[in-house]
Tab-separated table of C-alpha atoms in Angstrom:
chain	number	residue	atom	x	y	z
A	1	UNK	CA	66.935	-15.065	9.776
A	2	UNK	CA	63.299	-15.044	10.887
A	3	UNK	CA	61.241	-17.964	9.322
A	4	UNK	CA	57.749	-15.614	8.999
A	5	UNK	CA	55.144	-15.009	6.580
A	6	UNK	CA	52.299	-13.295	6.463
A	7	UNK	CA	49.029	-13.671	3.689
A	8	UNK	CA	46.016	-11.487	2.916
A	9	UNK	CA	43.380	-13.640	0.537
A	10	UNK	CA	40.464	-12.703	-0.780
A	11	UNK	CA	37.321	-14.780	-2.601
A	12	UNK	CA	33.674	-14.042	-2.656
A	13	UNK	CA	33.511	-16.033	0.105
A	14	UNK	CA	36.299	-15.322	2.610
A	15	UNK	CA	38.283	-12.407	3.591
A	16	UNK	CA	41.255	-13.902	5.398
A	17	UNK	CA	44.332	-12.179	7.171
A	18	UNK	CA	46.939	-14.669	8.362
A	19	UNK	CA	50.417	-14.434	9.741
A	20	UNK	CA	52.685	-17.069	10.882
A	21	UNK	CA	56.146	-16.911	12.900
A	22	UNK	CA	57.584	-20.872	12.694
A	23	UNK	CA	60.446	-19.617	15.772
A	24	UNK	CA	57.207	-18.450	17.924
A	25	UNK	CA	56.724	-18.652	21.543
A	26	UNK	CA	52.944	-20.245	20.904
A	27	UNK	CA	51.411	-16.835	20.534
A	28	UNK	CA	47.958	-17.431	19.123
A	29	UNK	CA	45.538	-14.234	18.068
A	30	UNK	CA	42.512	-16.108	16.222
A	31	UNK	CA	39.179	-14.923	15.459
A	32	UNK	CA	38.059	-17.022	12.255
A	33	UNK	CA	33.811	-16.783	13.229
A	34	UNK	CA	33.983	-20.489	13.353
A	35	UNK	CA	34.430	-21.457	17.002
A	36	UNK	CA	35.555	-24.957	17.168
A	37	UNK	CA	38.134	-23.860	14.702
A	38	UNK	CA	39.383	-20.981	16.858
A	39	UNK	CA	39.916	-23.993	19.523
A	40	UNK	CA	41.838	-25.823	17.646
A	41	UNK	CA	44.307	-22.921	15.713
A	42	UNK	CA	44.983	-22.076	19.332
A	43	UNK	CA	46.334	-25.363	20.688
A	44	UNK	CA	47.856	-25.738	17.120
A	45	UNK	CA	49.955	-22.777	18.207
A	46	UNK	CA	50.638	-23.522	21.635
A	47	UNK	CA	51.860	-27.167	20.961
A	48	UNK	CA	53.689	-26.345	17.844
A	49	UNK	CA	55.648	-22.815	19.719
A	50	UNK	CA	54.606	-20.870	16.500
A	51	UNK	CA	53.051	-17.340	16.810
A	52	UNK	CA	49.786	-17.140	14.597
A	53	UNK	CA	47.639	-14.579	13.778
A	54	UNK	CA	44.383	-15.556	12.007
A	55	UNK	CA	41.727	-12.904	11.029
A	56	UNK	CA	38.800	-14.591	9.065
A	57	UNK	CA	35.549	-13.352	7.566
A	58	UNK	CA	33.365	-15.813	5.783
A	59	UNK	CA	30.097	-17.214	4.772
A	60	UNK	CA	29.457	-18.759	7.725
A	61	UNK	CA	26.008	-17.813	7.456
A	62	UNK	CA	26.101	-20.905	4.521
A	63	UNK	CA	28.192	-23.117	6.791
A	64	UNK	CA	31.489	-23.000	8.046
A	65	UNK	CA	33.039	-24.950	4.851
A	66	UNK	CA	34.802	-22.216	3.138
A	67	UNK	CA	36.272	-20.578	6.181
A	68	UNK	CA	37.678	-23.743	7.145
A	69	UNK	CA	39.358	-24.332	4.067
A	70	UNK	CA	40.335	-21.586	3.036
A	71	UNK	CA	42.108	-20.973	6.760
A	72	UNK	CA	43.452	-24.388	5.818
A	73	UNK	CA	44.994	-23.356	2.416
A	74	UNK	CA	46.370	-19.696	3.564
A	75	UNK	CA	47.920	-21.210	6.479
A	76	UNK	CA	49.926	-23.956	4.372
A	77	UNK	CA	50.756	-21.331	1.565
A	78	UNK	CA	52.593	-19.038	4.338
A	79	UNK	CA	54.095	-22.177	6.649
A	80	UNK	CA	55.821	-22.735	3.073
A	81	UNK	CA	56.859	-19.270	2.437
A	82	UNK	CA	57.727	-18.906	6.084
A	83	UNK	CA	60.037	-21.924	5.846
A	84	UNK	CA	62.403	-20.547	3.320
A	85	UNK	CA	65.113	-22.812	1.202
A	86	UNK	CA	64.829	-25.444	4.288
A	87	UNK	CA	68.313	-25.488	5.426
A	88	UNK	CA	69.270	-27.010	7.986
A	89	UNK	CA	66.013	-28.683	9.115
A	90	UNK	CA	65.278	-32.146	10.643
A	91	UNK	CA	62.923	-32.599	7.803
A	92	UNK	CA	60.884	-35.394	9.382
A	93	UNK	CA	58.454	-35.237	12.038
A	94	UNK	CA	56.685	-37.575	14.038
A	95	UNK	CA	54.763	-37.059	16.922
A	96	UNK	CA	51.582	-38.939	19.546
A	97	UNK	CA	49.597	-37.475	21.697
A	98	UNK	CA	47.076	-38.992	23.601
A	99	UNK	CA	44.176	-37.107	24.900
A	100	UNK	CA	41.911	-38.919	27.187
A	101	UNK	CA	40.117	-42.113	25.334
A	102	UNK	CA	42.215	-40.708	22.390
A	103	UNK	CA	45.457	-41.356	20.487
A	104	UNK	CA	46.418	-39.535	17.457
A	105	UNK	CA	49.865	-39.769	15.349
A	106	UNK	CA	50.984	-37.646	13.237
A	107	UNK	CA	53.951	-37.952	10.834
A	108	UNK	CA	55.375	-35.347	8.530
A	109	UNK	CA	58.398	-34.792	5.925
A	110	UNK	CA	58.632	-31.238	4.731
A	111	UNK	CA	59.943	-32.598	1.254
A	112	UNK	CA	58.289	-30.349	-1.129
A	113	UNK	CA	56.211	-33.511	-2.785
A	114	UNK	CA	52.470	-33.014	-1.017
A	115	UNK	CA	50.787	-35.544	0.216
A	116	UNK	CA	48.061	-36.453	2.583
A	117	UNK	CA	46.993	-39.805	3.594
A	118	UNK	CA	44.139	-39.866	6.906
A	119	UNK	CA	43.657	-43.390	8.916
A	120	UNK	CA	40.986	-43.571	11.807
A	121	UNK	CA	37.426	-42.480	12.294
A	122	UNK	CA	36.094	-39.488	13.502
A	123	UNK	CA	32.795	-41.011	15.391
A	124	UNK	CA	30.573	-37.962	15.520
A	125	UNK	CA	29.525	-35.823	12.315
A	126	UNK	CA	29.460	-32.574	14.497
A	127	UNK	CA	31.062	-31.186	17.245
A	128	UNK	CA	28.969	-28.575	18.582
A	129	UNK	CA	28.586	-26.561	15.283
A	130	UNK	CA	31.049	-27.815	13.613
A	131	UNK	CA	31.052	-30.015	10.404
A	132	UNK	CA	33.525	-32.723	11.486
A	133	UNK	CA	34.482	-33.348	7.988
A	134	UNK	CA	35.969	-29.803	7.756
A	135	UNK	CA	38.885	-31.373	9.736
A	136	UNK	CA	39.929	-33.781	6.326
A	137	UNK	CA	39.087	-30.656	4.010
A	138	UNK	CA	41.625	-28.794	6.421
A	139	UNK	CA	44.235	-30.667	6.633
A	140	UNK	CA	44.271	-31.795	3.221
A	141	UNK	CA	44.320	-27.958	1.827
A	142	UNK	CA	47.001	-27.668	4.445
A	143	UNK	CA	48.704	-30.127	2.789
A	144	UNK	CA	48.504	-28.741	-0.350
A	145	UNK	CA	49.690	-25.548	-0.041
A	146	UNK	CA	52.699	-25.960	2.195
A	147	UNK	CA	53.758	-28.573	-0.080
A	148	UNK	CA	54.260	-31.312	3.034
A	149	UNK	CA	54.074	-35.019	3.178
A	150	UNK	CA	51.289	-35.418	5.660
A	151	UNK	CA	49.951	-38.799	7.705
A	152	UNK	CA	47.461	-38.807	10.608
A	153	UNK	CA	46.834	-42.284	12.079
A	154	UNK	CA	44.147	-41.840	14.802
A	155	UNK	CA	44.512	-45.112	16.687
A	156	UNK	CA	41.714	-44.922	18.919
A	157	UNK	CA	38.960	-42.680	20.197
A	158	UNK	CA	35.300	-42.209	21.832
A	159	UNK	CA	34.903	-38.437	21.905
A	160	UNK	CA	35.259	-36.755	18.567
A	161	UNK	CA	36.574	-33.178	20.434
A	162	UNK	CA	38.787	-35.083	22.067
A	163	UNK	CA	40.262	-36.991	18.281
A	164	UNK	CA	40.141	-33.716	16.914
A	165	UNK	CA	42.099	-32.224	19.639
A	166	UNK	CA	44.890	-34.656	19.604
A	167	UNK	CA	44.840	-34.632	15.458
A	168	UNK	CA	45.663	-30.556	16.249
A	169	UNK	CA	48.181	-31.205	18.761
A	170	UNK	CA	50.077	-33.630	17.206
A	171	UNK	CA	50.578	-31.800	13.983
A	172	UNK	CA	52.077	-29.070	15.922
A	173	UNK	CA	54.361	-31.443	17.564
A	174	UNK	CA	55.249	-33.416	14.321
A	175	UNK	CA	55.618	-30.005	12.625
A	176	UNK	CA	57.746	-28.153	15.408
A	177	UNK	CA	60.281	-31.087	15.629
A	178	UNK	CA	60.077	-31.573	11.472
A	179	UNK	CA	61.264	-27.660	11.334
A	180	UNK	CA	63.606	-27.586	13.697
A	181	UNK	CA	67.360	-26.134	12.731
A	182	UNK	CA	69.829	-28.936	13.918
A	183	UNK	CA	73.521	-28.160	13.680
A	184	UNK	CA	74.851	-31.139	12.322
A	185	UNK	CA	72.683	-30.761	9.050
A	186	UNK	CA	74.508	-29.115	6.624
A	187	UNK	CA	72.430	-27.624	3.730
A	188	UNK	CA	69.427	-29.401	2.773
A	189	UNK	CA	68.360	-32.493	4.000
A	190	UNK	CA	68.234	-34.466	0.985
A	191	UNK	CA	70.606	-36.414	-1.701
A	192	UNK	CA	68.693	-34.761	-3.995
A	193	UNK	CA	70.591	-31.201	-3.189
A	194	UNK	CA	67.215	-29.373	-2.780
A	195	UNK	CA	63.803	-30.327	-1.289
């Protein structure tokens, strides 16, 4: 069975096509106006081995705000979808990655109960363009909408890109091994019967 989903949303303020393979080969085709953003769905892709295809037209005139989170909350609703009944999945994830001056954790459990808890400082208020803040209103949306359990720890860090970075490369990592089919689990992971 192919764990895919695709999502077409549309507010007064964003247009937003978005399709997501979880079994990818880290096939990224992204083109959200905001460019940071593009950046990071790319190496989101790449380190997680998802294929993603974002198409995103906002009010970026305003700022880059409600792209961001909107991105933030199709891309959780179809990881969800895309997911299925869960069976047969690891479940947990946990993942570091350092990049440069930086170290980033990130630790997930697909268990259907969201929640989103964010330790560590982001230095700079902008990188380049971009509102650093967007990355909590991201994340947490993300959160949200694909229903997951979600902690990012950033230990240490001088250069806000390269925090960021490892925030998005981690929770590809955390995610890939959290989603990952492993033989030996039989149905759900969970005493509860059902996550």
């Amino acid at each position: 069975m192919m764990r895919e989903a695709s999502i077409k949303r549309t507010t007064n303020e964003t247009d937003i096509s978005l399709a997501i393979a979880i079994d990818g080969e880290g096939k990224a085709g992204i083109d959200t106006g905001v460019p940071f953003l593009n950046h990071m769905l790319d190496l989101f892709t790449k380190h997680g081995q998802f294929n993603l295809d974002v198409k995103a037209i906002g009010d970026i005139e305003i700022d880059d705000h409600h792209t961001t989170e909107d991105i933030g909350i199709c891309l959780g609703h179809a990881f969800k979808e895309a997911l299925g009944d869960k069976k047969g999945i690891k479940r947990y994830g946990n993942a570091f990655v350092p990049m440069d001056d930086a170290l980033a954790q990130v630790v997930v459990d697909l268990s259907n109960r969201p929640h989103f808890e964010f330790k560590g400082d982001i230095p700079a208020s902008r990188v380049g363009t971009f509102d650093t803040e967007l990355v909590y209103e991201f994340l947490w949306k993300f959160a949200l909408e694909s229903r997951v359990n979600l902690h990012v720890i950033v230990h240490y860090g001088q250069n806000t890109h390269h925090i960021i970075e490892a925030v998005f490369k981690a929770l590809a990592r955390a995610l890939d091994e959290a989603t990952t089919v492993d033989p030996r689990v039989k149905g759900v992971p969970s005493t509860k019967g059902m996550l």
